JSON list of C-alpha atoms in Angstrom, two decimals:
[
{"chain": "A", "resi": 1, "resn": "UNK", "atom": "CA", "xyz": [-12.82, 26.33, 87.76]},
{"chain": "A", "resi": 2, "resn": "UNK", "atom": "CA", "xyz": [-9.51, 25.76, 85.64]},
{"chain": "A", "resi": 3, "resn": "UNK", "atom": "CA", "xyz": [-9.54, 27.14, 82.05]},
{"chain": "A", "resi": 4, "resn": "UNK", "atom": "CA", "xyz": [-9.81, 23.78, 80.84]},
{"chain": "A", "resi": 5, "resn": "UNK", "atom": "CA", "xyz": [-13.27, 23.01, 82.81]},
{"chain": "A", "resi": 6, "resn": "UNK", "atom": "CA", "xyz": [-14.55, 26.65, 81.67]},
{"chain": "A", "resi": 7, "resn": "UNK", "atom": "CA", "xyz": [-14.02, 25.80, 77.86]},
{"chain": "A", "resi": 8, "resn": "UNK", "atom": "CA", "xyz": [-15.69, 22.48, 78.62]},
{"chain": "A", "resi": 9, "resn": "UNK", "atom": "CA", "xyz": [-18.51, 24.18, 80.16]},
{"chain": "A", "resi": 10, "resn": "UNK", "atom": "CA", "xyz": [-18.82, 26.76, 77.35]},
{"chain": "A", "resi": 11, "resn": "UNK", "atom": "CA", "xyz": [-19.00, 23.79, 75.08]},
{"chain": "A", "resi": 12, "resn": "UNK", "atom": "CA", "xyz": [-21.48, 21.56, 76.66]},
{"chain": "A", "resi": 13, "resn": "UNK", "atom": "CA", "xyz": [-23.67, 24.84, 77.04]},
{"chain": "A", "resi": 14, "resn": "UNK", "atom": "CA", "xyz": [-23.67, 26.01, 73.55]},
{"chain": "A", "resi": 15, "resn": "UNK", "atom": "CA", "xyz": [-23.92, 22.39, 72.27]},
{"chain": "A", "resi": 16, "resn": "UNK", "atom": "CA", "xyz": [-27.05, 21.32, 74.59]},
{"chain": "A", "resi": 17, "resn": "UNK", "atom": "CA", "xyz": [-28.74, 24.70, 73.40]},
{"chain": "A", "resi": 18, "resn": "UNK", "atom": "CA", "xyz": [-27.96, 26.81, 76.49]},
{"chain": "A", "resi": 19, "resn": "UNK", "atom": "CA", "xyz": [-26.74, 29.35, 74.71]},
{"chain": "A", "resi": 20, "resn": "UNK", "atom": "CA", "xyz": [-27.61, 32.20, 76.77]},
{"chain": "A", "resi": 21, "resn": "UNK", "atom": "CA", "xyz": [-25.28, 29.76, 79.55]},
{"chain": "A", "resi": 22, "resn": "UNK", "atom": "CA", "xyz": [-22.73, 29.40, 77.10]},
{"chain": "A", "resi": 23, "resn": "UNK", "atom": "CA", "xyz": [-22.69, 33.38, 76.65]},
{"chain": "A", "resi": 24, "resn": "UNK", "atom": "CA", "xyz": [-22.46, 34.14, 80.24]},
{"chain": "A", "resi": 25, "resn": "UNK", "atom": "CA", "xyz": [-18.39, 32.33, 79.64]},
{"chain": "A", "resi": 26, "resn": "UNK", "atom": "CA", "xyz": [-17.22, 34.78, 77.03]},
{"chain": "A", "resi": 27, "resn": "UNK", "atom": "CA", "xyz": [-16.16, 38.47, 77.03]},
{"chain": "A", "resi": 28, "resn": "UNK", "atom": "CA", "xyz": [-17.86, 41.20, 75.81]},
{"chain": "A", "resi": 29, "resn": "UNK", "atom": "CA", "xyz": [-15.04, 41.57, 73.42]},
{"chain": "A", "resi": 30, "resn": "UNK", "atom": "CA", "xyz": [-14.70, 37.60, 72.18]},
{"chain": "A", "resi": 31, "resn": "UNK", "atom": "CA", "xyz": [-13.38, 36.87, 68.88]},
{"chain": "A", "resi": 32, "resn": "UNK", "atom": "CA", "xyz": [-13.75, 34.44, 67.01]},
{"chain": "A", "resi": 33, "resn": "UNK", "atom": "CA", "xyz": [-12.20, 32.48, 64.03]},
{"chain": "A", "resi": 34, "resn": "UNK", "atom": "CA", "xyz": [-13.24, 29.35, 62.22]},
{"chain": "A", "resi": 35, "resn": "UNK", "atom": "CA", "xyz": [-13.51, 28.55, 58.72]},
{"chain": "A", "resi": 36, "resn": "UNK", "atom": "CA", "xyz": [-17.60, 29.71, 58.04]},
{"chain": "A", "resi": 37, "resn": "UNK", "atom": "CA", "xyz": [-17.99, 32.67, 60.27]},
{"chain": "A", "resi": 38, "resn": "UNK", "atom": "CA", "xyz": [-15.45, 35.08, 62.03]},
{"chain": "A", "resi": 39, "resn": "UNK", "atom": "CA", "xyz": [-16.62, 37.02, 64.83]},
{"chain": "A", "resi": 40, "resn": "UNK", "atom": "CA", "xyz": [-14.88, 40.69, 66.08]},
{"chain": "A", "resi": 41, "resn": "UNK", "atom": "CA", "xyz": [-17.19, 40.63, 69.65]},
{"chain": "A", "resi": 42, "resn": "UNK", "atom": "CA", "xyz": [-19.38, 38.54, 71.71]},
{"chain": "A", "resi": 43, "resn": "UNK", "atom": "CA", "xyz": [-22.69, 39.87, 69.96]},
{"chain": "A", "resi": 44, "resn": "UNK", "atom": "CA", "xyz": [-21.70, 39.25, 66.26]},
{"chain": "A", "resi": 45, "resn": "UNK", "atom": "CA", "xyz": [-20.32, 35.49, 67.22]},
{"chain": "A", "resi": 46, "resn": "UNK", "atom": "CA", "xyz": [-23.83, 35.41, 69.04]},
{"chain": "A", "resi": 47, "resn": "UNK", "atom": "CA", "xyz": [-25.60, 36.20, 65.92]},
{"chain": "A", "resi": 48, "resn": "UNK", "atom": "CA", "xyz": [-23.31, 34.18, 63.44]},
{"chain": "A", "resi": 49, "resn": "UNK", "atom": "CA", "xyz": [-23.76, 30.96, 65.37]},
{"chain": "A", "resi": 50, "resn": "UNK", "atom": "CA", "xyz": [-27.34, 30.61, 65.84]},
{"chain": "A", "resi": 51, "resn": "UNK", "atom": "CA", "xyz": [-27.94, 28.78, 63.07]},
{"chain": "A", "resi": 52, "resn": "UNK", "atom": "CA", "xyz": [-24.75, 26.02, 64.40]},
{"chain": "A", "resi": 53, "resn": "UNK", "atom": "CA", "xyz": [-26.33, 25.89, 67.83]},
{"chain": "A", "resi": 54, "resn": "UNK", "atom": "CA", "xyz": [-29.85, 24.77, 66.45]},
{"chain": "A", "resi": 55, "resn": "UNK", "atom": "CA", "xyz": [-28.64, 22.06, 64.92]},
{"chain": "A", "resi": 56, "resn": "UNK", "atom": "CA", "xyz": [-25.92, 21.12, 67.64]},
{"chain": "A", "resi": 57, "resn": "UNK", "atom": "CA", "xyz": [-26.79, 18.16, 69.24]},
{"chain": "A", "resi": 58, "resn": "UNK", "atom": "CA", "xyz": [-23.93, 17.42, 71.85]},
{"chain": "A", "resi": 59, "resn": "UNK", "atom": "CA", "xyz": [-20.19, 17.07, 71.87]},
{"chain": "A", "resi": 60, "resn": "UNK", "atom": "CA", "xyz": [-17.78, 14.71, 72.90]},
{"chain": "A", "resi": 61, "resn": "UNK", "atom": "CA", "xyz": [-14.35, 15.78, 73.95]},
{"chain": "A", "resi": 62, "resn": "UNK", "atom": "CA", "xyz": [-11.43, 13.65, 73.20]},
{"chain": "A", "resi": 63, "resn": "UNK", "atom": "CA", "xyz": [-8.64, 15.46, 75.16]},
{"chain": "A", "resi": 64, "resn": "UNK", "atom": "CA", "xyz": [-7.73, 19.18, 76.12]},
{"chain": "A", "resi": 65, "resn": "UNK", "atom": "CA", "xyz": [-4.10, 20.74, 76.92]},
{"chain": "A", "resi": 66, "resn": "UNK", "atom": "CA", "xyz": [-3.79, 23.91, 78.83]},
{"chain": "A", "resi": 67, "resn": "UNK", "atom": "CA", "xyz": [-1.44, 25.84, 79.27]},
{"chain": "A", "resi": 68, "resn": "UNK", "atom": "CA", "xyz": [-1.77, 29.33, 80.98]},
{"chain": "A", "resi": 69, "resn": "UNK", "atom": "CA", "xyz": [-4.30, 31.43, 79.55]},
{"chain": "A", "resi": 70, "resn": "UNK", "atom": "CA", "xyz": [-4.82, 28.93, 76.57]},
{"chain": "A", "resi": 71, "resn": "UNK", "atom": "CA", "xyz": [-6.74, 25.88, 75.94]},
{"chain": "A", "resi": 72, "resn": "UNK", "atom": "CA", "xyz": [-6.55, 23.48, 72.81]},
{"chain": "A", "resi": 73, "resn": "UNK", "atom": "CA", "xyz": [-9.36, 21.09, 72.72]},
{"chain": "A", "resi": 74, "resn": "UNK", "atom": "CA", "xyz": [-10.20, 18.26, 70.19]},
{"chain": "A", "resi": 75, "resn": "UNK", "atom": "CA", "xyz": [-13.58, 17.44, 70.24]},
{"chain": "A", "resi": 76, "resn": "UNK", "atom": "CA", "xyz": [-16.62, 16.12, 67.91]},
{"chain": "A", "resi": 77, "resn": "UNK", "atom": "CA", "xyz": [-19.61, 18.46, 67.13]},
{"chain": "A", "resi": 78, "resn": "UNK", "atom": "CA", "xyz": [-22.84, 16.48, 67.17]},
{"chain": "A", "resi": 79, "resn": "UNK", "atom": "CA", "xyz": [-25.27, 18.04, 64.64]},
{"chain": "A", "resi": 80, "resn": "UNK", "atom": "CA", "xyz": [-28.80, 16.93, 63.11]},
{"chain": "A", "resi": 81, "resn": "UNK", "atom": "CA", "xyz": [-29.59, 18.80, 60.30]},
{"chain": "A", "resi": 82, "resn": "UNK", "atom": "CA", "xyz": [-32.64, 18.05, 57.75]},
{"chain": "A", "resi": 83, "resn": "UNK", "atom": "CA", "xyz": [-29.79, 15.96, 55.63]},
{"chain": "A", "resi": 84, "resn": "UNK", "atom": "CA", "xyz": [-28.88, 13.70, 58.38]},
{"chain": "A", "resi": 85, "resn": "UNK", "atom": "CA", "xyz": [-27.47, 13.08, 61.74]},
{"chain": "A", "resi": 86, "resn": "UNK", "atom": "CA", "xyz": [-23.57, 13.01, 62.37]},
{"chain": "A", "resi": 87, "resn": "UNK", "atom": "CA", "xyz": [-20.39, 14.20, 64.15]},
{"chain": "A", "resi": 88, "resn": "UNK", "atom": "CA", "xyz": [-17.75, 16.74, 63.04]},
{"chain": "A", "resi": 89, "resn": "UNK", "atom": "CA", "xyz": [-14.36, 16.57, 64.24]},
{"chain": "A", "resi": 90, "resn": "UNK", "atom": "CA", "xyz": [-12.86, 19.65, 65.81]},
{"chain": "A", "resi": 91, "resn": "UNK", "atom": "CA", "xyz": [-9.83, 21.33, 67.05]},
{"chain": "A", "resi": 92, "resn": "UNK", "atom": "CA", "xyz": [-10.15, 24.72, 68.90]},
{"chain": "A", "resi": 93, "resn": "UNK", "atom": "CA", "xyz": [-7.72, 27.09, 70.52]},
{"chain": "A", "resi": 94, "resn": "UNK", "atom": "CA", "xyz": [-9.36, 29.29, 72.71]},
{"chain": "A", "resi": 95, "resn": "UNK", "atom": "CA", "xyz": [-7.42, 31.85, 75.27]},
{"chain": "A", "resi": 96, "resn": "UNK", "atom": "CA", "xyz": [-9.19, 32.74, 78.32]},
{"chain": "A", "resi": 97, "resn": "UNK", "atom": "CA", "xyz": [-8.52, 35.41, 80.69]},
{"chain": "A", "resi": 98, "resn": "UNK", "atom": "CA", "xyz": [-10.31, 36.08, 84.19]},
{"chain": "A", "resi": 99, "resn": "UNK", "atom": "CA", "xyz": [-12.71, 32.89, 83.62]},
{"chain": "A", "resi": 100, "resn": "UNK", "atom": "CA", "xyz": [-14.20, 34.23, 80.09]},
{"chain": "A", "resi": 101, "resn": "UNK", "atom": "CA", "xyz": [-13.16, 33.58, 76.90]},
{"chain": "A", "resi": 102, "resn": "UNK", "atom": "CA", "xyz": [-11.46, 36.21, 75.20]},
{"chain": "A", "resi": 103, "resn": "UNK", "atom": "CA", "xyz": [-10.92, 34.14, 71.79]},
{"chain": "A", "resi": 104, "resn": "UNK", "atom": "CA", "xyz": [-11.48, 31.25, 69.83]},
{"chain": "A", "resi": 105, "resn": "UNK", "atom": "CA", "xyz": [-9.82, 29.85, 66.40]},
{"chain": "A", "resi": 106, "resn": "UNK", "atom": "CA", "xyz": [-11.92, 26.83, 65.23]},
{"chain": "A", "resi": 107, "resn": "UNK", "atom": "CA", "xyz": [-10.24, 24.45, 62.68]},
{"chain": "A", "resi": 108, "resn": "UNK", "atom": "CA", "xyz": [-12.39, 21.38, 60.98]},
{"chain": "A", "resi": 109, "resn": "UNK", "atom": "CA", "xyz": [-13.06, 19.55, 57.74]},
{"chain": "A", "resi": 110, "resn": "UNK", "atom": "CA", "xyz": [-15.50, 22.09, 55.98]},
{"chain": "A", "resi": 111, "resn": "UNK", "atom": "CA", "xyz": [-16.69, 19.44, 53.28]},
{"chain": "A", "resi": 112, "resn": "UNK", "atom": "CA", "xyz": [-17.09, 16.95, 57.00]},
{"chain": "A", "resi": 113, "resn": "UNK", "atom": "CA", "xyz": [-19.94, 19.89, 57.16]},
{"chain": "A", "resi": 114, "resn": "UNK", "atom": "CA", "xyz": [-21.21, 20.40, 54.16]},
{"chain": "A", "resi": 115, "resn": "UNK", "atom": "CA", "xyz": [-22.17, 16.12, 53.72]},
{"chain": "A", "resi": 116, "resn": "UNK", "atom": "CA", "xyz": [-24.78, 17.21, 56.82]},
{"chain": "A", "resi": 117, "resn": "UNK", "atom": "CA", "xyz": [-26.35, 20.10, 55.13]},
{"chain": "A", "resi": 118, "resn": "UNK", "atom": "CA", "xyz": [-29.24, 20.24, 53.40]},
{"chain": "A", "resi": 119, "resn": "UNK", "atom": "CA", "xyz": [-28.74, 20.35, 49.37]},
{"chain": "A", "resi": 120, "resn": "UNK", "atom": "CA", "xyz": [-31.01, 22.88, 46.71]}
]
């Protein structure tokens, strides 16, 4: 599987709700950046994203460039929240190493996010 298809396969996972599948791609030592929650190993991202992967409801990927060990990928998040239904889009670097990820920087429109969440 090319880095490419294993980010793509980490998405689809975590974004369908397989997120035990989508943990079996990254590295016990996984970090991860993005503007709500950075992550310093696989177990904290784990416990910092549960909340985004309930309300994930698919992705689309719009293109991917790899080069190497890294993969840039722009993509909308599906989400359903109690606020509404919608898409988020996202840009993420991610280096992988040995077929796992080994990091992640997310980068999207925070307020994109915040229009989907519930107010009070």
């Amino acid at each position: 599987m090319s880095n490419a298809d294993i980010f793509r396969t980490y998405l689809e996972r975590f974004t369908s709700g397989d997120v035990e599948g989508a943990a079996e791609l990254l590295a016990d030592e996984f970090a991860f950046d993005g503007p709500i929650l950075q992550a310093k190993d696989k177990a904290e991202f784990l416990a910092g994203s549960a909340a985004a992967a309930a309300m994930a409801r698919g992705c689309t990927i719009h293109h991917q460039w790899a080069d190497g060990d890294d993969v840039c990928s722009i993509y909308d998040f599906a989400m359903e929240t109690l606020a509404g239904t919608g898409a988020i889009a996202m840009a993420e670097w991610s280096v992988i190493r040995n077929q796992k990820l080994v990091s992640s920087r997310l980068l999207f429109d925070t307020a994109a996010m915040a229009a989907l969440m519930p107010q009070g």
